[in-house]
Amino acid sequence: MQPSDQDLVLQRFHRDLISGSHILHYHNVLDAFGHLSVRHPLNPQIFILSRNTAPGTISSPNDLIEYYIEDARPVDPSAPTGFIERCIHSECYKRYPEVQSVIHSHSEAVVPYSISGVPLRACFHMAGFLGTNVPIWDIADAQQPEDISDLLVRNQHLGSSLAASFSGIASGSISPEHVVALMRGHGFTVLAGSIQDCVMRAIYTQKNAAIQSTALSTRSTGTTVTGPVKYLSQKEVDATTWSIAKSAHRPWTLWLREIEASGLYANSA
Ligand SMILES: [Zn+2]
């Protein structure tokens, strides 16, 4: 029997979700931990996330689990074990209907900016989406007495609090004011309108953090410092976000070739 158009759409999303996970592992944004999800293309009340395993090792739709956004409950009660932190994803999709993909990472390049008191700022034109300030969500401010203090987003109320941190002063808006939020002592979460844009933002968030760290360490070792660190201005943030968004297909095509050529990954979707 020929697959329907809907079958083909879902197959493409499965393939991109698996490839995106491999790309993020290849670029060290994810290691054995962290995850990429996508809103279901045929049912906006459901999202798709891999089972509880290292993202670089998933290889087929059997590794993917569908969850209800309402409460992060698996659609199939007999589904394999899922990630504890899946409420990061469900609550972001719930709060922002236009968000189609979410990534949560423990990137070691980014974590310092969640604890050091030095704000993460857009440093180069590829990361204008970071804006002039990136919110830091501190889980300690959201925890209730019964919550475990292991920094993990283990339930809906913690996920909801994290999702709200993207809203900034425009609290309650259906559009996040920010697309990246740092998580104190843990990592970061990124939102986007597609898997491809989300992967690109996660990779360039990590690259921006590395550039900023290099710039700051260069200042600290320089014998003569002639001025402050020059981050992107609001005008530059707006312009670069607009211009780079039109080029998202280019890195995706390259990154697919990289993971295929690496021989590390399999994708049967
Ligand atoms: Zn985590």
CSV table of C-alpha atoms and ligand atoms in Angstrom, one decimal:
chain,number,residue,atom,x,y,z
A,1,MET,CA,0.0,0.0,0.0
A,2,GLN,CA,1.3,3.5,-0.9
A,3,PRO,CA,2.0,5.7,2.1
A,4,SER,CA,-0.4,8.7,2.4
A,5,ASP,CA,0.8,12.3,2.2
A,6,GLN,CA,0.4,12.4,6.0
A,7,ASP,CA,2.5,9.4,6.4
A,8,LEU,CA,5.2,11.0,4.3
A,9,VAL,CA,5.1,14.2,6.3
A,10,LEU,CA,5.5,12.3,9.6
A,11,GLN,CA,8.3,10.3,8.2
A,12,ARG,CA,10.2,13.4,7.2
A,13,PHE,CA,9.8,14.8,10.7
A,14,HIS,CA,11.0,11.6,12.2
A,15,ARG,CA,14.0,11.6,9.9
A,16,ASP,CA,14.8,15.3,10.7
A,17,LEU,CA,14.4,14.7,14.4
A,18,ILE,CA,16.9,11.8,14.3
A,19,SER,CA,19.3,13.6,12.1
A,20,GLY,CA,19.1,16.8,14.2
A,21,SER,CA,20.0,14.7,17.3
A,22,HIS,CA,23.0,13.3,15.5
A,23,ILE,CA,24.1,16.8,14.3
A,24,LEU,CA,23.9,18.1,17.9
A,25,HIS,CA,26.0,15.2,19.2
A,26,TYR,CA,28.5,15.6,16.4
A,27,HIS,CA,28.9,19.3,17.4
A,28,ASN,CA,29.1,18.5,21.1
A,29,VAL,CA,25.9,20.4,21.9
A,30,LEU,CA,24.5,17.2,23.3
A,31,ASP,CA,26.6,14.3,24.8
A,32,ALA,CA,24.9,11.4,26.5
A,33,PHE,CA,22.4,13.9,27.9
A,34,GLY,CA,20.2,16.6,26.5
A,35,HIS,CA,17.5,16.2,23.9
A,36,LEU,CA,15.7,17.6,20.8
A,37,SER,CA,12.0,17.5,20.2
A,38,VAL,CA,9.4,18.6,17.6
A,39,ARG,CA,5.7,19.4,17.8
A,40,HIS,CA,3.8,16.7,15.9
A,41,PRO,CA,3.2,17.9,12.4
A,42,LEU,CA,-0.4,16.5,12.2
A,43,ASN,CA,-1.5,17.1,15.8
A,44,PRO,CA,-0.4,20.3,17.6
A,45,GLN,CA,-1.4,18.9,21.0
A,46,ILE,CA,1.4,16.2,20.8
A,47,PHE,CA,5.2,16.5,20.6
A,48,ILE,CA,7.8,13.9,19.7
A,49,LEU,CA,10.9,13.2,21.7
A,50,SER,CA,13.4,10.3,21.7
A,51,ARG,CA,13.4,7.6,24.4
A,52,ASN,CA,15.7,7.8,27.3
A,53,THR,CA,19.0,7.1,25.6
A,54,ALA,CA,22.0,9.1,24.2
A,55,PRO,CA,20.8,11.2,21.3
A,56,GLY,CA,23.7,10.1,19.1
A,57,THR,CA,22.5,6.5,19.3
A,58,ILE,CA,18.9,6.9,18.2
A,59,SER,CA,18.3,5.4,14.7
A,60,SER,CA,14.7,4.7,13.9
A,61,PRO,CA,11.1,5.8,14.7
A,62,ASN,CA,11.1,3.0,17.3
A,63,ASP,CA,13.4,5.3,19.3
A,64,LEU,CA,10.8,8.1,19.3
A,65,ILE,CA,7.9,8.6,21.7
A,66,GLU,CA,4.8,10.8,21.3
A,67,TYR,CA,3.7,12.8,24.3
A,68,TYR,CA,0.6,14.9,25.1
A,69,ILE,CA,1.7,18.5,25.6
A,70,GLU,CA,-1.0,18.9,28.3
A,71,ASP,CA,0.8,16.8,30.8
A,72,ALA,CA,3.8,15.2,29.1
A,73,ARG,CA,2.1,11.8,29.3
A,74,PRO,CA,3.0,9.2,26.6
A,75,VAL,CA,0.3,8.7,24.0
A,76,ASP,CA,1.1,5.0,24.1
A,77,PRO,CA,1.0,3.9,27.8
A,78,SER,CA,3.4,1.0,26.9
A,79,ALA,CA,6.0,3.4,25.4
A,80,PRO,CA,9.6,2.9,26.5
A,81,THR,CA,11.0,4.9,29.3
A,82,GLY,CA,11.2,8.6,28.5
A,83,PHE,CA,13.4,11.5,29.6
A,84,ILE,CA,12.7,12.8,33.2
A,85,GLU,CA,13.1,16.3,31.8
A,86,ARG,CA,10.4,16.1,29.1
A,87,CYS,CA,8.4,18.8,30.9
A,88,ILE,CA,10.9,21.3,29.6
A,89,HIS,CA,9.5,20.5,26.2
A,90,SER,CA,5.8,20.1,27.0
A,91,GLU,CA,5.6,23.4,28.9
A,92,CYS,CA,7.4,25.4,26.2
A,93,TYR,CA,5.0,24.0,23.5
A,94,LYS,CA,2.0,24.7,25.8
A,95,ARG,CA,2.9,28.3,26.5
A,96,TYR,CA,4.0,29.2,22.9
A,97,PRO,CA,1.8,27.7,20.2
A,98,GLU,CA,4.1,28.9,17.5
A,99,VAL,CA,7.1,27.0,18.8
A,100,GLN,CA,7.7,23.9,16.8
A,101,SER,CA,11.0,22.6,18.1
A,102,VAL,CA,12.8,22.6,21.5
A,103,ILE,CA,16.4,21.7,22.4
A,104,HIS,CA,17.8,21.2,25.9
A,105,SER,CA,21.6,21.1,26.3
A,106,HIS,CA,24.2,20.9,29.0
A,107,SER,CA,26.8,22.5,26.8
A,108,GLU,CA,30.0,23.1,28.9
A,109,ALA,CA,30.8,26.3,26.9
A,110,VAL,CA,27.5,27.8,27.9
A,111,VAL,CA,27.1,26.7,31.6
A,112,PRO,CA,29.7,29.3,32.9
A,113,TYR,CA,27.3,32.1,31.8
A,114,SER,CA,24.6,30.6,34.0
A,115,ILE,CA,26.7,30.9,37.2
A,116,SER,CA,29.4,33.5,36.8
A,117,GLY,CA,27.3,36.7,36.9
A,118,VAL,CA,28.7,37.6,33.4
A,119,PRO,CA,25.7,37.9,31.0
A,120,LEU,CA,25.7,36.0,27.8
A,121,ARG,CA,25.5,38.5,24.9
A,122,ALA,CA,25.4,38.2,21.2
A,123,CYS,CA,29.1,38.6,20.1
A,124,PHE,CA,29.0,38.0,16.4
A,125,HIS,CA,26.6,38.2,13.5
A,126,MET,CA,25.7,34.4,13.5
A,127,ALA,CA,24.2,34.7,17.0
A,128,GLY,CA,22.1,37.9,16.8
A,129,PHE,CA,19.1,35.8,17.9
A,130,LEU,CA,20.6,35.8,21.4
A,131,GLY,CA,19.7,39.5,21.7
A,132,THR,CA,21.2,42.0,24.1
A,133,ASN,CA,20.4,39.9,27.2
A,134,VAL,CA,19.8,36.2,27.7
A,135,PRO,CA,17.6,35.3,30.6
A,136,ILE,CA,18.9,33.0,33.3
A,137,TRP,CA,16.4,30.8,35.0
A,138,ASP,CA,17.3,29.7,38.5
A,139,ILE,CA,15.4,26.5,39.4
A,140,ALA,CA,15.9,27.3,43.1
A,141,ASP,CA,13.4,30.2,42.7
A,142,ALA,CA,10.8,27.8,41.3
A,143,GLN,CA,11.2,24.7,43.5
A,144,GLN,CA,8.6,23.7,46.1
A,145,PRO,CA,9.5,22.0,49.4
A,146,GLU,CA,8.8,18.5,47.9
A,147,ASP,CA,11.0,19.0,44.9
A,148,ILE,CA,14.4,17.3,44.7
A,149,SER,CA,17.3,19.7,44.6
A,150,ASP,CA,19.2,18.0,41.8
A,151,LEU,CA,18.6,20.9,39.3
A,152,LEU,CA,16.6,18.6,37.0
A,153,VAL,CA,13.2,19.8,35.6
A,154,ARG,CA,11.3,16.9,36.9
A,155,ASN,CA,7.7,18.1,36.7
A,156,GLN,CA,5.2,20.4,35.1
A,157,HIS,CA,5.4,23.3,37.5
A,158,LEU,CA,9.2,23.5,37.1
A,159,GLY,CA,8.8,23.2,33.3
A,160,SER,CA,6.2,26.0,33.4
A,161,SER,CA,8.4,28.3,35.3
A,162,LEU,CA,11.3,27.7,32.8
A,163,ALA,CA,8.9,28.3,29.9
A,164,ALA,CA,7.8,31.6,31.5
A,165,SER,CA,11.4,32.8,31.6
A,166,PHE,CA,11.4,33.2,27.8
A,167,SER,CA,8.6,35.7,28.1
A,168,GLY,CA,10.5,38.4,29.9
A,169,ILE,CA,8.4,41.5,30.5
A,170,ALA,CA,5.9,40.4,27.9
A,171,SER,CA,4.6,37.7,30.2
A,172,GLY,CA,1.6,35.8,28.9
A,173,SER,CA,2.5,36.5,25.3
A,174,ILE,CA,2.1,33.6,22.8
A,175,SER,CA,5.4,34.5,21.3
A,176,PRO,CA,8.6,34.1,23.4
A,177,GLU,CA,10.5,37.4,23.8
A,178,HIS,CA,13.7,35.3,24.0
A,179,VAL,CA,14.5,32.2,22.1
A,180,VAL,CA,17.3,31.0,24.5
A,181,ALA,CA,17.2,30.8,28.3
A,182,LEU,CA,20.1,29.7,30.4
A,183,MET,CA,19.5,27.3,33.3
A,184,ARG,CA,21.6,28.0,36.4
A,185,GLY,CA,24.2,25.3,37.0
A,186,HIS,CA,22.7,23.1,34.3
A,187,GLY,CA,22.6,24.3,30.7
A,188,PHE,CA,20.3,26.0,28.3
A,189,THR,CA,17.0,25.6,26.4
A,190,VAL,CA,16.3,27.0,22.9
A,191,LEU,CA,13.1,27.4,21.0
A,192,ALA,CA,12.4,27.7,17.3
A,193,GLY,CA,9.8,27.4,14.5
A,194,SER,CA,11.5,24.3,13.0
A,195,ILE,CA,14.0,21.6,13.8
A,196,GLN,CA,16.5,23.1,11.4
A,197,ASP,CA,16.3,26.6,13.0
A,198,CYS,CA,16.4,25.1,16.5
A,199,VAL,CA,19.6,23.1,15.7
A,200,MET,CA,21.2,26.1,14.2
A,201,ARG,CA,20.4,28.3,17.2
A,202,ALA,CA,21.7,25.7,19.6
A,203,ILE,CA,25.0,25.3,17.7
A,204,TYR,CA,25.5,29.0,17.4
A,205,THR,CA,24.6,29.6,21.1
A,206,GLN,CA,27.5,27.3,21.9
A,207,LYS,CA,29.8,29.0,19.4
A,208,ASN,CA,28.9,32.4,20.7
A,209,ALA,CA,29.6,31.4,24.3
A,210,ALA,CA,33.1,30.1,23.2
A,211,ILE,CA,33.8,33.4,21.4
A,212,GLN,CA,32.7,35.5,24.4
A,213,SER,CA,34.9,33.4,26.7
A,214,THR,CA,37.9,33.9,24.4
A,215,ALA,CA,37.2,37.6,24.2
A,216,LEU,CA,36.9,37.9,28.0
A,217,SER,CA,40.1,35.9,28.6
A,218,THR,CA,42.0,37.9,26.0
A,219,ARG,CA,41.1,41.1,27.9
A,220,SER,CA,42.2,39.6,31.2
A,221,THR,CA,45.6,38.7,29.7
A,222,GLY,CA,46.2,41.8,27.6
A,223,THR,CA,48.7,44.3,28.8
A,224,THR,CA,46.7,47.2,27.3
A,225,VAL,CA,42.9,47.2,27.1
A,226,THR,CA,41.6,50.1,25.0
A,227,GLY,CA,37.9,49.8,25.8
A,228,PRO,CA,34.9,47.7,26.8
A,229,VAL,CA,33.9,44.4,25.1
A,230,LYS,CA,31.8,45.4,22.1
A,231,TYR,CA,28.7,43.2,21.9
A,232,LEU,CA,26.1,43.5,19.1
A,233,SER,CA,23.8,46.5,19.5
A,234,GLN,CA,20.0,46.2,19.5
A,235,LYS,CA,20.0,47.4,15.9
A,236,GLU,CA,22.6,44.8,14.9
A,237,VAL,CA,20.8,42.1,16.8
A,238,ASP,CA,17.6,42.9,14.8
A,239,ALA,CA,19.4,43.1,11.4
A,240,THR,CA,21.5,39.9,11.8
A,241,THR,CA,18.6,37.9,13.1
A,242,TRP,CA,16.7,38.8,10.0
A,243,SER,CA,19.5,38.2,7.5
A,244,ILE,CA,20.8,34.9,9.0
A,245,ALA,CA,17.4,33.4,9.3
A,246,LYS,CA,17.2,33.3,5.5
A,247,SER,CA,20.3,31.1,5.3
A,248,ALA,CA,19.3,28.3,7.7
A,249,HIS,CA,19.2,25.7,4.9
A,250,ARG,CA,22.9,26.1,4.2
A,251,PRO,CA,24.3,24.8,7.4
A,252,TRP,CA,21.7,22.0,7.7
A,253,THR,CA,22.7,20.6,4.3
A,254,LEU,CA,26.4,20.7,5.3
A,255,TRP,CA,25.7,19.2,8.8
A,256,LEU,CA,23.7,16.3,7.2
A,257,ARG,CA,26.7,15.5,5.0
A,258,GLU,CA,29.0,15.6,8.0
A,259,ILE,CA,27.0,13.1,10.0
A,260,GLU,CA,26.6,10.8,7.0
A,261,ALA,CA,30.3,10.9,6.2
A,262,SER,CA,31.3,10.3,9.9
A,263,GLY,CA,30.0,6.8,9.9
A,264,LEU,CA,29.0,7.2,13.5
A,265,TYR,CA,25.2,7.4,13.0
A,266,ALA,CA,22.3,5.5,11.5
A,267,ASN,CA,18.9,6.8,10.4
A,268,SER,CA,16.3,4.4,9.0
A,269,ALA,CA,13.4,6.8,9.2
B,1,ZN,ZN,19.1,18.8,31.7
